[in-house]
Amino acid sequence: MFLKIRESFVERKNSIITLALAISHIFFIFYFIFFLKNTCMIFYNILSTSTYILLYKFTRKHTESSNEFIVLTVLTIEISVFAILIHLMLSAASGSGYYLLGMSAAIFLYSTNIENSFKRYLFLSLLPITALLVMNLLPQTTRYVDSNPIYIKIMRLIAIPYTIGALILLSVTIRDRLIRTSNDNKKYIDELKFFSNYDPLTKILNRRSMQKLLKEMPLYTLVMFDIDDFKKLNDNYGHEFGDFVLTELTKRISASLTDDTAFSRWGGEEFLIVYPYHSEATILSITELNSIVSKDLYKLNDTEVKVTITGGVSFSKPGVEFDKVLSDADELLYIGKSKGKNQIVFPKTY
């Protein structure tokens, strides 16, 4: 629940900030009416309140992150001017510098939006710096301070939470960005791991993974097969149908294999199936491959085609390299092609 609240808070920060500032300036209107009775500051805060209400409506309607710079520009100008006016009226003891500190945090907060140029945020950061210089160069009036020191305490009570709030929002947003970046990186790494081991189209093992797996298997039965007349399928019905045949054929065969059997796309329309043993059950499974593949037509949109495969079988032996086992299966595959296709050819000695 806290995670959802935090994400909602970060996503709606533009509306939250502008609404909070509108409310704070409403308070300042009454503050200057009843306490300081300063007409200039009353009208200034009425103007600021109106600006933030309009900005709040704008952020509610336009939620695009590209609008963040507009929001930040208005915030920076208004708060910098406000800090200078408060400083001139109530002196540095009023905490006017805290507003600029909070504004600096807000600038850094918005600069984490990578869709906008960091140079623009760097330029905006010159405004609170300039305001700080102006505050130290211009004379200050102590008329209100001398009459009632409570004014300073009130302004400081407002300025400090404002700064703390800006820093908290900055921390929450940066943490959220870091979490999202970490999750994105993890997802990206997982995708890289997947595509380094699996074929992106059929989602079965790729050639590299199968080669690595076979190095660790001392005894296995290998079936190498390809799709009969696959080039004609592509030429006659298009590559979309060709990709459909590859994925559909893979699903049919995968559903018939046990978990300890490895299935890979060797390249193009060529596939390997590797059983980690020699047994009668293995032989039976291999003899059923043709019927599994061609039992039903391959249907996509208005196209219906019968698909068949031809393959060769070889058995590993102690001391015999994988290349030799593969070569034996490949030779039998081509024998099957020459004898009419749609068959799995076993070695004569099995």
Coordinates of C-alpha atoms in Angstrom, one line a residue:
M1 CA 0.0 0.0 0.0
F2 CA 2.8 2.4 0.9
L3 CA 4.4 1.6 -2.4
K4 CA 1.3 2.6 -4.3
I5 CA 0.9 5.8 -2.3
R6 CA 4.6 6.7 -3.0
E7 CA 4.2 6.0 -6.7
S8 CA 1.0 8.1 -6.9
F9 CA 2.7 10.9 -5.0
V10 CA 5.7 10.9 -7.3
E11 CA 3.6 10.7 -10.5
R12 CA 1.3 13.6 -9.3
K13 CA 4.0 15.7 -7.8
N14 CA 3.3 18.7 -10.1
S15 CA -0.3 18.9 -9.0
I16 CA 0.6 18.3 -5.3
I17 CA 3.3 21.0 -5.3
T18 CA 1.2 23.6 -7.1
L19 CA -1.8 23.0 -4.8
A20 CA 0.4 23.1 -1.7
L21 CA 1.9 26.4 -2.8
A22 CA -1.6 27.9 -3.6
I23 CA -2.7 27.0 -0.1
S24 CA 0.4 28.5 1.5
H25 CA -0.1 31.8 -0.3
I26 CA -3.7 31.9 0.8
F27 CA -2.4 31.7 4.3
F28 CA 0.1 34.5 3.5
I29 CA -2.8 36.7 2.2
F30 CA -4.4 36.6 5.7
Y31 CA -1.0 36.8 7.4
F32 CA -0.3 40.1 5.7
I33 CA -3.8 41.4 6.2
F34 CA -4.1 40.8 9.9
F35 CA -0.5 41.0 11.0
L36 CA 1.8 43.1 8.9
K37 CA -1.0 45.0 7.0
N38 CA 1.3 45.4 4.0
T39 CA -0.8 46.2 0.9
C40 CA 2.0 45.3 -1.6
M41 CA 2.5 41.8 -0.1
I42 CA -1.3 41.2 0.0
F43 CA -1.7 41.8 -3.7
Y44 CA 1.5 39.9 -4.4
N45 CA 0.2 36.8 -2.6
I46 CA -3.2 37.1 -4.3
L47 CA -1.3 37.1 -7.6
S48 CA 0.8 34.1 -6.5
T49 CA -2.3 32.2 -5.3
S50 CA -4.1 32.8 -8.6
T51 CA -1.0 31.7 -10.5
Y52 CA -0.7 28.5 -8.6
I53 CA -4.4 27.7 -9.0
L54 CA -4.2 28.1 -12.7
L55 CA -1.0 26.0 -12.7
Y56 CA -2.7 23.4 -10.7
K57 CA -5.5 23.1 -13.3
F58 CA -2.9 23.0 -16.0
T59 CA -1.0 20.1 -14.4
R60 CA -4.2 18.2 -13.9
K61 CA -5.1 18.5 -17.5
H62 CA -1.6 18.2 -19.0
T63 CA 0.2 15.3 -17.2
E64 CA 3.0 14.9 -19.7
S65 CA 6.5 15.0 -18.2
S66 CA 7.5 17.5 -20.9
N67 CA 5.4 20.1 -19.0
E68 CA 7.5 19.8 -15.9
F69 CA 9.8 22.5 -17.0
I70 CA 7.0 25.0 -17.3
V71 CA 5.9 24.2 -13.8
L72 CA 9.5 24.5 -12.5
T73 CA 10.0 27.9 -14.2
V74 CA 7.0 29.4 -12.6
L75 CA 8.0 28.0 -9.2
T76 CA 11.5 29.2 -9.4
I77 CA 10.6 32.8 -10.4
E78 CA 7.8 33.2 -7.9
I79 CA 9.7 31.7 -4.9
S80 CA 12.8 33.6 -5.7
V81 CA 10.9 36.9 -5.8
F82 CA 9.0 36.0 -2.6
A83 CA 12.2 35.1 -0.7
I84 CA 13.7 38.5 -1.6
L85 CA 10.6 40.4 -0.5
I86 CA 10.4 38.5 2.8
H87 CA 14.1 39.1 3.4
L88 CA 13.7 42.8 2.8
M89 CA 10.8 43.0 5.1
L90 CA 11.6 40.7 8.0
S91 CA 15.4 40.3 7.7
A92 CA 17.5 37.1 7.2
A93 CA 16.3 35.9 10.6
S94 CA 12.9 35.2 9.1
G95 CA 14.3 32.1 7.4
S96 CA 13.9 33.6 3.9
G97 CA 17.0 31.6 2.8
Y98 CA 15.2 28.4 3.5
Y99 CA 12.8 29.1 0.6
L100 CA 15.8 29.3 -1.8
L101 CA 17.2 26.1 -0.3
G102 CA 13.9 24.4 -0.9
M103 CA 13.8 25.8 -4.4
S104 CA 17.3 24.4 -5.2
A105 CA 16.1 21.0 -4.0
A106 CA 13.0 21.3 -6.3
I107 CA 15.3 22.2 -9.3
F108 CA 17.4 19.2 -8.7
L109 CA 14.2 17.1 -8.3
Y110 CA 12.8 18.1 -11.6
S111 CA 16.2 17.8 -13.3
T112 CA 16.0 14.0 -12.9
N113 CA 13.5 14.0 -15.8
I114 CA 15.8 12.9 -18.5
E115 CA 13.4 14.0 -21.2
N116 CA 14.5 17.6 -20.7
S117 CA 17.9 19.2 -21.2
F118 CA 19.9 19.5 -18.0
K119 CA 21.3 22.8 -19.3
R120 CA 17.9 24.4 -18.9
Y121 CA 17.7 23.3 -15.3
L122 CA 21.3 24.6 -14.8
F123 CA 20.2 27.9 -16.1
L124 CA 17.1 28.0 -13.8
S125 CA 19.4 27.3 -10.8
L126 CA 21.0 30.7 -11.4
L127 CA 17.7 32.4 -10.3
P128 CA 17.8 31.3 -6.6
I129 CA 21.6 32.0 -6.6
T130 CA 20.9 35.5 -8.0
A131 CA 18.1 36.0 -5.4
L132 CA 20.5 35.1 -2.6
L133 CA 23.0 37.7 -3.8
V134 CA 20.3 40.3 -4.0
M135 CA 19.2 39.5 -0.5
N136 CA 22.6 40.1 0.8
L137 CA 23.2 43.4 -1.2
L138 CA 19.9 45.2 -0.7
P139 CA 19.0 47.0 2.6
Q140 CA 16.6 45.4 5.0
T141 CA 13.8 47.0 7.0
T142 CA 13.4 46.1 10.7
R143 CA 10.2 48.0 11.2
Y144 CA 8.0 44.9 11.5
V145 CA 10.7 43.0 13.3
D146 CA 11.2 45.6 16.0
S147 CA 7.4 46.0 16.6
N148 CA 6.7 42.3 17.1
P149 CA 9.4 39.5 16.9
I150 CA 6.6 37.0 16.6
Y151 CA 6.4 37.8 12.9
I152 CA 9.9 36.3 12.4
K153 CA 8.9 33.1 14.3
I154 CA 5.8 32.7 12.2
M155 CA 7.7 33.0 8.9
R156 CA 10.4 30.6 10.1
L157 CA 7.8 28.1 11.2
I158 CA 6.5 28.2 7.6
A159 CA 9.9 28.3 5.8
I160 CA 11.5 25.3 7.6
P161 CA 8.7 22.8 6.9
Y162 CA 8.6 24.1 3.3
T163 CA 12.3 23.2 2.9
I164 CA 12.0 19.9 4.7
G165 CA 9.0 19.0 2.5
A166 CA 11.0 19.8 -0.6
L167 CA 13.9 17.7 0.5
I168 CA 11.6 14.8 1.4
L169 CA 9.9 15.0 -2.0
L170 CA 13.3 15.0 -3.6
S171 CA 14.5 12.0 -1.6
V172 CA 11.3 10.0 -2.4
T173 CA 11.5 10.8 -6.1
I174 CA 15.2 9.9 -6.4
R175 CA 14.5 6.7 -4.5
D176 CA 11.6 5.9 -6.8
R177 CA 13.7 6.6 -9.9
L178 CA 16.5 4.4 -8.5
I179 CA 14.1 1.6 -7.9
R180 CA 12.5 1.9 -11.3
T181 CA 16.0 2.1 -12.9
S182 CA 17.1 -1.0 -11.0
N183 CA 13.9 -2.9 -12.0
D184 CA 14.4 -1.8 -15.6
N185 CA 18.0 -2.9 -15.5
K186 CA 17.0 -6.3 -14.0
K187 CA 14.4 -6.7 -16.7
Y188 CA 16.9 -5.8 -19.4
I189 CA 19.5 -8.2 -17.9
D190 CA 16.9 -11.0 -17.7
E191 CA 16.0 -10.4 -21.4
L192 CA 19.7 -10.5 -22.4
K193 CA 20.1 -13.8 -20.5
F194 CA 17.1 -15.2 -22.2
F195 CA 18.0 -14.2 -25.7
S196 CA 21.6 -15.4 -25.2
N197 CA 20.3 -18.9 -24.4
Y198 CA 17.0 -19.1 -26.3
D199 CA 15.8 -18.5 -29.9
P200 CA 13.7 -15.3 -29.9
L201 CA 11.1 -16.6 -32.3
T202 CA 10.4 -20.2 -31.1
K203 CA 11.5 -19.6 -27.4
I204 CA 13.4 -22.9 -27.4
L205 CA 17.2 -23.3 -26.9
N206 CA 19.4 -21.7 -29.4
R207 CA 22.5 -23.3 -31.1
R208 CA 24.9 -21.9 -28.5
S209 CA 23.0 -23.2 -25.6
M210 CA 22.6 -26.7 -27.1
Q211 CA 26.3 -26.9 -27.8
K212 CA 27.1 -26.0 -24.2
L213 CA 24.5 -28.5 -23.0
L214 CA 25.9 -31.4 -25.1
K215 CA 29.4 -30.9 -23.7
E216 CA 28.0 -31.9 -20.3
M217 CA 26.1 -35.0 -21.5
P218 CA 28.2 -38.2 -21.7
L219 CA 25.4 -40.2 -23.3
Y220 CA 22.6 -39.1 -25.5
T221 CA 20.4 -39.7 -28.5
L222 CA 20.4 -37.0 -31.1
V223 CA 17.7 -36.2 -33.7
M224 CA 18.4 -33.6 -36.4
F225 CA 15.5 -32.7 -38.6
D226 CA 14.3 -29.8 -40.8
I227 CA 11.0 -28.7 -42.2
D228 CA 10.3 -30.1 -45.7
D229 CA 10.2 -27.6 -48.5
F230 CA 10.3 -24.7 -46.0
K231 CA 11.6 -22.3 -48.7
K232 CA 8.5 -22.9 -50.8
L233 CA 6.3 -22.2 -47.8
N234 CA 8.0 -18.8 -47.4
D235 CA 7.9 -18.1 -51.1
N236 CA 4.2 -19.2 -51.6
Y237 CA 2.6 -17.9 -48.4
G238 CA 5.1 -15.2 -47.1
H239 CA 7.5 -15.0 -44.2
E240 CA 4.7 -14.4 -41.7
F241 CA 3.3 -17.8 -42.4
G242 CA 6.8 -19.3 -42.3
D243 CA 7.3 -17.9 -38.8
F244 CA 3.9 -19.2 -37.8
V245 CA 4.9 -22.7 -39.0
L246 CA 8.2 -22.5 -37.0
T247 CA 6.4 -21.5 -33.7
E248 CA 3.5 -23.9 -34.1
L249 CA 5.7 -26.8 -35.0
T250 CA 7.9 -26.0 -31.9
K251 CA 4.8 -26.0 -29.7
R252 CA 3.6 -29.3 -30.9
I253 CA 6.9 -31.1 -30.5
S254 CA 7.7 -29.4 -27.1
A255 CA 4.4 -30.7 -25.7
S256 CA 5.4 -34.2 -26.5
L257 CA 8.8 -34.1 -24.9
T258 CA 9.8 -34.8 -21.3
D259 CA 11.5 -32.2 -19.1
D260 CA 14.9 -33.9 -19.4
T261 CA 14.9 -33.7 -23.2
A262 CA 16.6 -30.7 -24.9
F263 CA 15.0 -29.1 -27.9
S264 CA 16.8 -26.4 -29.9
R265 CA 16.5 -24.4 -33.1
W266 CA 19.8 -25.2 -34.8
G267 CA 19.4 -22.6 -37.5
G268 CA 16.7 -21.5 -40.0
E269 CA 14.3 -24.5 -40.3
E270 CA 16.8 -27.0 -38.7
F271 CA 16.2 -28.4 -35.2
L272 CA 17.9 -30.7 -32.8
I273 CA 16.3 -32.9 -30.2
V274 CA 18.6 -34.5 -27.6
Y275 CA 17.5 -37.3 -25.3
P276 CA 19.9 -37.9 -22.4
Y277 CA 19.8 -41.7 -22.8
H278 CA 19.5 -44.6 -25.2
S279 CA 16.3 -46.6 -24.6
E280 CA 13.3 -48.1 -26.3
A281 CA 11.1 -45.2 -24.9
T282 CA 13.4 -42.8 -26.7
I283 CA 13.1 -44.7 -30.0
L284 CA 9.3 -44.8 -29.6
S285 CA 9.2 -41.0 -29.0
I286 CA 11.3 -40.3 -32.1
T287 CA 9.1 -42.5 -34.3
E288 CA 6.1 -40.4 -33.3
L289 CA 7.6 -37.1 -34.3
N290 CA 6.3 -37.2 -37.9
S291 CA 2.7 -37.8 -36.8
I292 CA 2.9 -35.1 -34.1
V293 CA 4.1 -32.6 -36.6
S294 CA 1.7 -33.4 -39.5
K295 CA -1.4 -34.7 -37.7
D296 CA -3.3 -31.4 -38.1
L297 CA -3.0 -28.7 -40.8
Y298 CA -1.2 -25.4 -40.1
K299 CA -3.9 -22.7 -40.3
L300 CA -3.2 -19.0 -40.3
N301 CA -5.9 -16.6 -41.6
D302 CA -7.1 -18.2 -44.9
T303 CA -4.1 -20.4 -45.3
E304 CA -4.1 -24.1 -44.5
V305 CA -1.0 -26.2 -45.2
K306 CA 0.2 -29.6 -44.3
V307 CA 3.7 -29.5 -42.9
T308 CA 6.1 -32.5 -42.6
I309 CA 9.7 -33.0 -41.4
T310 CA 12.6 -35.2 -42.3
G311 CA 15.4 -36.1 -39.9
G312 CA 18.2 -38.4 -39.0
V313 CA 19.1 -40.1 -35.7
S314 CA 22.6 -40.8 -34.2
F315 CA 23.8 -42.1 -30.8
S316 CA 26.7 -40.8 -28.9
K317 CA 29.5 -43.1 -27.9
P318 CA 32.4 -42.8 -25.5
G319 CA 35.3 -40.9 -27.0
V320 CA 33.2 -39.7 -30.1
E321 CA 33.1 -36.0 -30.5
F322 CA 29.8 -34.1 -30.8
D323 CA 30.7 -33.0 -34.3
K324 CA 30.8 -36.6 -35.5
V325 CA 27.5 -37.5 -33.8
L326 CA 25.9 -34.4 -35.5
S327 CA 27.5 -35.3 -38.9
D328 CA 26.1 -38.8 -38.7
A329 CA 22.6 -37.5 -38.0
D330 CA 22.9 -34.9 -40.8
E331 CA 23.9 -37.6 -43.4
L332 CA 20.8 -39.7 -42.4
L333 CA 18.7 -36.6 -42.8
Y334 CA 19.7 -36.2 -46.4
I335 CA 19.1 -39.9 -47.0
G336 CA 15.6 -39.3 -45.8
K337 CA 15.3 -36.3 -48.2
S338 CA 16.4 -38.5 -51.1
K339 CA 13.9 -41.2 -50.2
G340 CA 10.8 -39.0 -50.3
K341 CA 11.0 -36.9 -47.1
N342 CA 8.5 -36.9 -44.2
Q343 CA 10.5 -39.6 -42.3
I344 CA 13.0 -40.0 -39.5
V345 CA 16.0 -42.2 -40.6
F346 CA 17.7 -44.4 -38.0
P347 CA 21.3 -45.8 -38.4
K348 CA 21.4 -49.3 -39.6
T349 CA 23.2 -50.5 -36.5
Y350 CA 20.7 -49.4 -33.9

